[in-house]
CSV table of C-alpha atoms in Angstrom, one decimal:
chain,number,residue,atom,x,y,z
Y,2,UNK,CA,2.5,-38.1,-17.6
Y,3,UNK,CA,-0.3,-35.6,-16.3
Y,4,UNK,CA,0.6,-32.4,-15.1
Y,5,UNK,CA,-1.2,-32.0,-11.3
Y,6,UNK,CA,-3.4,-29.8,-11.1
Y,7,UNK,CA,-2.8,-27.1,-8.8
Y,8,UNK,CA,-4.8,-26.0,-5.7
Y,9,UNK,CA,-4.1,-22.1,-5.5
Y,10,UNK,CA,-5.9,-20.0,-7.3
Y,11,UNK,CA,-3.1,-17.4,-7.3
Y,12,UNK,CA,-0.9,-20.0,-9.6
Y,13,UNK,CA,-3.9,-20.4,-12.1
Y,14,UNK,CA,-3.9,-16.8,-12.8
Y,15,UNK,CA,-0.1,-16.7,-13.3
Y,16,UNK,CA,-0.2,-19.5,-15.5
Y,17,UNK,CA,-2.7,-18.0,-17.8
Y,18,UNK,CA,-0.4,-15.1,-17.9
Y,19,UNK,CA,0.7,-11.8,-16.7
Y,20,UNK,CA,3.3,-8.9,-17.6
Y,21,UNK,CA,4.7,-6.1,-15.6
Y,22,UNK,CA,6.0,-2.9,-15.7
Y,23,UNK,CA,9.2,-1.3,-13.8
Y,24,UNK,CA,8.5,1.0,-11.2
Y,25,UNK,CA,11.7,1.9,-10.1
Y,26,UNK,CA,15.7,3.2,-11.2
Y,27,UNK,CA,18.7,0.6,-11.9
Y,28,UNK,CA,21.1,1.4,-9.2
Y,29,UNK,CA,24.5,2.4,-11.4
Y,30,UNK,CA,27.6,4.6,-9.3
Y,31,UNK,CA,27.3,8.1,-9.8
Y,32,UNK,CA,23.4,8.1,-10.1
Y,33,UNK,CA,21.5,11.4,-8.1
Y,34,UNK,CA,21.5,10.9,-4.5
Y,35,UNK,CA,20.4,13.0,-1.7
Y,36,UNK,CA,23.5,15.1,0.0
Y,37,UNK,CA,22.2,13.5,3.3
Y,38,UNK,CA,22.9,10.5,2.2
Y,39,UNK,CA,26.2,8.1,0.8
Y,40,UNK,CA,25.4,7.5,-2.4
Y,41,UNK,CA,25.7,4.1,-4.5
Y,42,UNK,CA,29.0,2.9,-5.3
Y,43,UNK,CA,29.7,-1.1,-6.8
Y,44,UNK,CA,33.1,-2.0,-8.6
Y,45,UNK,CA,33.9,-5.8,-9.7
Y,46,UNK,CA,36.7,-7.3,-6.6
Y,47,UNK,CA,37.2,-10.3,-8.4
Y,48,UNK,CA,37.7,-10.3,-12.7
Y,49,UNK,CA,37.5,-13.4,-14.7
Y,50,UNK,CA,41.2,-14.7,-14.9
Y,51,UNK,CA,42.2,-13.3,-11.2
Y,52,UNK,CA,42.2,-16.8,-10.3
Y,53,UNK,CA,41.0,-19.7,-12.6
Y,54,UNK,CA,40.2,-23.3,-11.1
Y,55,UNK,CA,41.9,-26.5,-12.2
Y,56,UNK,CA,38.8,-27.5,-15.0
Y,57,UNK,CA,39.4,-23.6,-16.5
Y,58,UNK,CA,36.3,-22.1,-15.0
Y,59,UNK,CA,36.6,-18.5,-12.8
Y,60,UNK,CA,34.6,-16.6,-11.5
Y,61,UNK,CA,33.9,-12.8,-11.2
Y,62,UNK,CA,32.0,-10.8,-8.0
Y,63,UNK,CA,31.6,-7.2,-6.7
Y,64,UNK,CA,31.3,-4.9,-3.5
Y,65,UNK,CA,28.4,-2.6,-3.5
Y,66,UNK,CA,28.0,0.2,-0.8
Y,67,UNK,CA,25.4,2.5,-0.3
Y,68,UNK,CA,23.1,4.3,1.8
Y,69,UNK,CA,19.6,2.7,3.0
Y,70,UNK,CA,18.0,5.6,1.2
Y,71,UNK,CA,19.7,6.0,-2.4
Y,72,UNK,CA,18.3,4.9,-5.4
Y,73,UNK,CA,14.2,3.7,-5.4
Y,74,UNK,CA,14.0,2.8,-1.9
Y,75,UNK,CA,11.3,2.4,1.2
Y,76,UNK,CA,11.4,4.5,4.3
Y,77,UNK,CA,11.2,1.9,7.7
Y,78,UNK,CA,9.1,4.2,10.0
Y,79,UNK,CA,12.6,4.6,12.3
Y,80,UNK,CA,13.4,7.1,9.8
Y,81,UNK,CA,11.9,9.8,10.7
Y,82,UNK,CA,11.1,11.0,14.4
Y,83,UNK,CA,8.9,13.6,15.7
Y,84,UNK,CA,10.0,15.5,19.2
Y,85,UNK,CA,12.2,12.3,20.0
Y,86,UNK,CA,9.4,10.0,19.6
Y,87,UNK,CA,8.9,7.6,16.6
Y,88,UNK,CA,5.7,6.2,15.1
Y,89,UNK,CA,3.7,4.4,18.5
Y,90,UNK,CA,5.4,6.7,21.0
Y,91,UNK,CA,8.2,4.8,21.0
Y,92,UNK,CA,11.1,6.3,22.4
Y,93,UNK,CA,13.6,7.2,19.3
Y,94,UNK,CA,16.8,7.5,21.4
Y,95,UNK,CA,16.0,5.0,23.2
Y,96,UNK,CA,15.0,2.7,20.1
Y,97,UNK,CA,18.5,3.6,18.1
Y,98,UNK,CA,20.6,2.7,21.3
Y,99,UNK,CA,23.9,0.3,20.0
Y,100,UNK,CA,23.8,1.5,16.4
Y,101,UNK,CA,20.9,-0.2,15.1
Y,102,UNK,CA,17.2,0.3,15.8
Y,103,UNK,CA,15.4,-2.7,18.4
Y,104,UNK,CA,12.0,-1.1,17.0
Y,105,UNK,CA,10.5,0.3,14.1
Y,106,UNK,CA,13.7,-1.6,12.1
Y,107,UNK,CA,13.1,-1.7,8.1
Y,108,UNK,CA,13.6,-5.5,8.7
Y,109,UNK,CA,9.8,-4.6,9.6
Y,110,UNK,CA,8.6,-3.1,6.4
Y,111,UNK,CA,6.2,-5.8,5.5
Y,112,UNK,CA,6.4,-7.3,1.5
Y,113,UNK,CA,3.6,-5.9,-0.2
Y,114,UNK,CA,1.6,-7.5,-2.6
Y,115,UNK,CA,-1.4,-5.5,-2.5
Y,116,UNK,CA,-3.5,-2.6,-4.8
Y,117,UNK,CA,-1.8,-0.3,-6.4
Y,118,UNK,CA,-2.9,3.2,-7.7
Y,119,UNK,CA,-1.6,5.5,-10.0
Y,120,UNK,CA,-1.8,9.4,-9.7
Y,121,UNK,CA,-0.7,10.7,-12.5
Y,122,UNK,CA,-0.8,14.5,-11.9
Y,123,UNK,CA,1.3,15.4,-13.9
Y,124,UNK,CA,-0.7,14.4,-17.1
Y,125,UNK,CA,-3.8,16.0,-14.9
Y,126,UNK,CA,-2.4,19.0,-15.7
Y,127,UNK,CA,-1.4,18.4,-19.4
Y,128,UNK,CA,2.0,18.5,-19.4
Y,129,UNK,CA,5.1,16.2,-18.8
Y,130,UNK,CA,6.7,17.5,-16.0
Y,131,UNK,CA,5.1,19.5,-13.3
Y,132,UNK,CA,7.4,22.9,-12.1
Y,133,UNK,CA,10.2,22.9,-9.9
Y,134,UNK,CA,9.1,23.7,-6.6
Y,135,UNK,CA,5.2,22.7,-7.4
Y,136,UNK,CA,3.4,21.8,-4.4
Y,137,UNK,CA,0.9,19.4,-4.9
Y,138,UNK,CA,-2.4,19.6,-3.5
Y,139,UNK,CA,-5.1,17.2,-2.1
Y,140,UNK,CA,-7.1,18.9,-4.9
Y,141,UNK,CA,-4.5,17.4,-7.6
Y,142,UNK,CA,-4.6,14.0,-5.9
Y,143,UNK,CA,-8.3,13.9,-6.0
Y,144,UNK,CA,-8.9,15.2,-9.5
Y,145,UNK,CA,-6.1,12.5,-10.5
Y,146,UNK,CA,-8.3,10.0,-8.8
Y,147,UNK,CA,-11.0,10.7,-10.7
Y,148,UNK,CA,-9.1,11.2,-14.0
Y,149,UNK,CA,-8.1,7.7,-13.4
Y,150,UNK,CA,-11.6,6.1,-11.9
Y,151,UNK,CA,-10.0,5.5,-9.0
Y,152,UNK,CA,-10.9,6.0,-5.2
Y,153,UNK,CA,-7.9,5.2,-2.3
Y,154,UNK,CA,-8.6,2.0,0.0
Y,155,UNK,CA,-7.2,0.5,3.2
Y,156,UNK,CA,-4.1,-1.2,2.4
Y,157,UNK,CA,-3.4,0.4,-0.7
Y,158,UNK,CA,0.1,1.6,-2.4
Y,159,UNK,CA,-0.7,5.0,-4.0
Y,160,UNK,CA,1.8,6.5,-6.5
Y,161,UNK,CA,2.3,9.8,-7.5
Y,162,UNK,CA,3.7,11.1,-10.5
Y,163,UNK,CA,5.0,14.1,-11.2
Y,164,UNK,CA,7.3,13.5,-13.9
Y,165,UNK,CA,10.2,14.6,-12.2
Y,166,UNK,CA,12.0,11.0,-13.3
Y,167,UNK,CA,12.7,12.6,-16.7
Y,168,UNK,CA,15.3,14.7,-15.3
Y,169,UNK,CA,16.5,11.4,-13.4
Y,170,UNK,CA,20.1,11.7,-15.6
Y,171,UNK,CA,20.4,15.6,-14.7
Y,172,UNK,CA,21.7,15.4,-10.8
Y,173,UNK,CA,21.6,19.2,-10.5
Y,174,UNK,CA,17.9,19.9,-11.8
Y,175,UNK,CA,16.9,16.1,-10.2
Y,176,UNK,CA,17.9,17.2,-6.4
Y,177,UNK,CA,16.5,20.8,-7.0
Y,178,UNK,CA,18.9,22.3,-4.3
Y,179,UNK,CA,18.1,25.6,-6.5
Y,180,UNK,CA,15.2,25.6,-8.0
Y,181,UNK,CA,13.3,23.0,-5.9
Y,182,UNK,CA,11.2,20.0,-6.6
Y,183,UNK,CA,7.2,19.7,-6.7
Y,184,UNK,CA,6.3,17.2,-4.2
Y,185,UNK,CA,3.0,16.7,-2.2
Y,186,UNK,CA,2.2,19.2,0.6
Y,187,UNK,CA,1.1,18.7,3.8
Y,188,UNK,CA,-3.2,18.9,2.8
Y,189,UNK,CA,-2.1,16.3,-0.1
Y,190,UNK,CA,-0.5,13.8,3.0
Y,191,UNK,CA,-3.4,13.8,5.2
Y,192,UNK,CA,-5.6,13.1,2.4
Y,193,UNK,CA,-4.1,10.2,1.6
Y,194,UNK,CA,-3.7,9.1,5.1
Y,195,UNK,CA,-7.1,9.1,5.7
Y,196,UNK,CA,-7.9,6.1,3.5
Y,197,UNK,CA,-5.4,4.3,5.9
Y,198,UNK,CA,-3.2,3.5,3.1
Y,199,UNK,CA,-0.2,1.3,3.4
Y,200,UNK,CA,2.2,3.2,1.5
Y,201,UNK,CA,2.7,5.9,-1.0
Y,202,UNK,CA,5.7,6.7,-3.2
Y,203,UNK,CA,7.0,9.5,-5.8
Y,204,UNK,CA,9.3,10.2,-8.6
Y,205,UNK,CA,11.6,12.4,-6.6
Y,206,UNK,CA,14.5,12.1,-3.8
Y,207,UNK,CA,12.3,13.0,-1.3
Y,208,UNK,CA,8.5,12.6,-0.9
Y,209,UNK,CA,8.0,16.5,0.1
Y,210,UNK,CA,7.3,19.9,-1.5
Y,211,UNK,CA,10.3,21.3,-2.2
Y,212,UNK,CA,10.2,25.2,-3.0
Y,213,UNK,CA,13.1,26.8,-4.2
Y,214,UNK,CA,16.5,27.9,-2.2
Y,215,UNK,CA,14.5,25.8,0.9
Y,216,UNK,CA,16.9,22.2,0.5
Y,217,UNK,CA,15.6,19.4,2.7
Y,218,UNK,CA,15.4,21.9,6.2
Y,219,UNK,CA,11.8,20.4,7.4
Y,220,UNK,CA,9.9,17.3,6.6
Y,221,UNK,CA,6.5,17.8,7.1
Y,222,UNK,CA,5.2,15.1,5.2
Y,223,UNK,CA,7.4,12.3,6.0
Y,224,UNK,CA,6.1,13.2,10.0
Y,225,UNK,CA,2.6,13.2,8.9
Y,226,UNK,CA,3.1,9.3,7.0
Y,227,UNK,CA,5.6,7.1,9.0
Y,228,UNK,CA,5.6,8.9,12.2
Y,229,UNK,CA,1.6,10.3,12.9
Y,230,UNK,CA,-0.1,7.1,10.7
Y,231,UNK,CA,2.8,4.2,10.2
Y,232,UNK,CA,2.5,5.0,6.2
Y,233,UNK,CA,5.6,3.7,4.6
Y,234,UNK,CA,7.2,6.2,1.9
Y,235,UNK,CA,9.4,5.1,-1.4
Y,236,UNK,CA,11.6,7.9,-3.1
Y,237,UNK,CA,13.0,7.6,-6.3
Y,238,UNK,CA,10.5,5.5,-8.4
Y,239,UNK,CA,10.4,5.6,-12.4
Y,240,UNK,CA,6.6,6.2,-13.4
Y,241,UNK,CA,7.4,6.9,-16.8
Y,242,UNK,CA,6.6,3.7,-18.4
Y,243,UNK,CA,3.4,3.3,-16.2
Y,244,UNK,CA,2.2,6.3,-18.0
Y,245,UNK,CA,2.6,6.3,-21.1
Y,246,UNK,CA,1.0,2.7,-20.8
Y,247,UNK,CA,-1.7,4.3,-19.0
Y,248,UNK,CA,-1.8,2.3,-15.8
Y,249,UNK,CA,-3.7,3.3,-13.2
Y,250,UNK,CA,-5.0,0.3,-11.0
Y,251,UNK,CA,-2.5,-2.6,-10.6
Y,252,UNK,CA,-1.0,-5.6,-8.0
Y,253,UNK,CA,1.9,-3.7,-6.8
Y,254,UNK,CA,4.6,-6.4,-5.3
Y,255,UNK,CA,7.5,-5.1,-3.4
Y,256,UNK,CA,9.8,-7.1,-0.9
Y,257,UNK,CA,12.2,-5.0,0.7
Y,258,UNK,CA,15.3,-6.0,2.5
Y,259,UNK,CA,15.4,-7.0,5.9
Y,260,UNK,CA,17.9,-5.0,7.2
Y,261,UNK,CA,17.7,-5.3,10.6
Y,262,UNK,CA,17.4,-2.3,12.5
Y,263,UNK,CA,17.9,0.2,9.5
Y,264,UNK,CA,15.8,3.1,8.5
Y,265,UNK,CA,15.6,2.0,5.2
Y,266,UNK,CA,16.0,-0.6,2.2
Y,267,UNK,CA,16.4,-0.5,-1.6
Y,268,UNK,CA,13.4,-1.6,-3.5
Y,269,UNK,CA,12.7,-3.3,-6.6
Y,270,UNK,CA,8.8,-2.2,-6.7
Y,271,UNK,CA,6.6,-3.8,-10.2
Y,272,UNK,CA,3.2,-3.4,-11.6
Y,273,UNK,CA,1.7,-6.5,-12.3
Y,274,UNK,CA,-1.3,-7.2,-14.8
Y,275,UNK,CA,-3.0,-10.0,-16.6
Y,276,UNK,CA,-1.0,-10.2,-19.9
């Protein structure tokens, strides 16, 4: 029998081949998580044996609770408001009325299958983690750019690593409630928003510079990308593998969850490249 042969290009280049490369955390109970936020917790309600069916066979399943912004996750641009008002004008109090949000909802956050850049300013800088506290600059973002070859474009996902994922398994130096975390600064945000970018993400719990003693008081950046320009923000990615494998332009595919009316949804984000 002949195999058909298919009409979409997209399936040709899949078929040829392609490999990918994690971008995000495994969500596991007791991993780092923001104090603002409920952290991850999953335990098995149903074993094997609990209750076994007449031809032997059982079954096992869990519960899982968490917070919409724990673990590698996507902001929905209800998360964040500026003087009561969310990204649009839109009304925020008005919007969250009845304990769910009628606009701006992450069931909203559109799947992404689109360019993806790495900026790797960490290894701009020559070393594998960049300071507690670091903020990073629009300079930094643009010399990773060109360290990379690599200028921004509508309706890209720009990354940006720090390194700060190697300390993923340390919760005390990962949240930097002393010492701080690097993060980009306000310059850095309106850089990037002036490509008209569709999302950018980093390595830490929250996509803000971080200096020490300060916590999470102000966030400057997050009103600057989902509120002022509708830029969607994911927290908690994993760059590490990306690299040491040197990526640095990639299909980035993401589908977030469509939690209707929440501020946010964990994420499963993936580089993908001809094999």
């Amino acid at each position: 029998m002949t195999a058909p042969t298919t009409t979409d290009p997209l399936l040709g280049v899949v078929s040829t081949g392609v490999r990918s490369i994690e971008l995000g955390h495994p969500y596991f109970t007791g991993m780092p998580c923001s104090p603002n936020h409920p952290g991850f917790r999953m335990t098995l309600i149903r074993r094997h044996g609990d209750m076994v069916r007449p031809d032997g066979g059982s079954a096992a399943n869990e519960i899982i609770v968490t917070g919409g912004h724990v673990g590698t996750h996507v902001d929905a641009l209800s998360h964040v408001s500026d003087c009561g008002k969310l990204n649009g004008d839109v009304d925020a109090f008005e919007a969250q009325a009845g304990g769910r949000f009628k606009d701006k909802g992450a069931e909203q956050i559109p799947f992404m299958m689109t360019r993806g850049l790495l900026l790797d300013v960490a290894k701009l800088h020559g070393v594998d983690t960049l300071p507690a506290g670091y903020a990073i600059t629009a300079e930094d973002l643009e010399g990773a750019a060109e360290a990379a070859g690599v200028v921004p474009q509508k309706g890209d996902v720009v990354l940006v690593r720090s390194g700060w994922a190697r300390h993923f398994g340390d919760q005390d130096v990962y949240l930097g409630q002393t010492d701080g975390v690097p993060g980009p600064n306000v310059e850095a945000a309106q850089w990037l928003a002036s490509f008209g970018i569709v999302a950018t993400g980093s390595d830490t719990t929250a996509y803000e510079h971080i200096p020490a003693g300060s916590g999470h008081s102000v966030l400057p950046v997050h009103r600057i990308l989902l509120v002022v320009n509708g830029i969607h923000i994911i927290e908690h990615l994993n760059m590490e593998d990306a690299s040491e494998q040197g990526l640095t332009e990639f299909t980035f595919v993401m589908a977030p969850l469509r939690i209707v009316g929440g501020t946010g949804s964990p994420v499963r984000p993936v580089a993908v490249l001809s094999a």
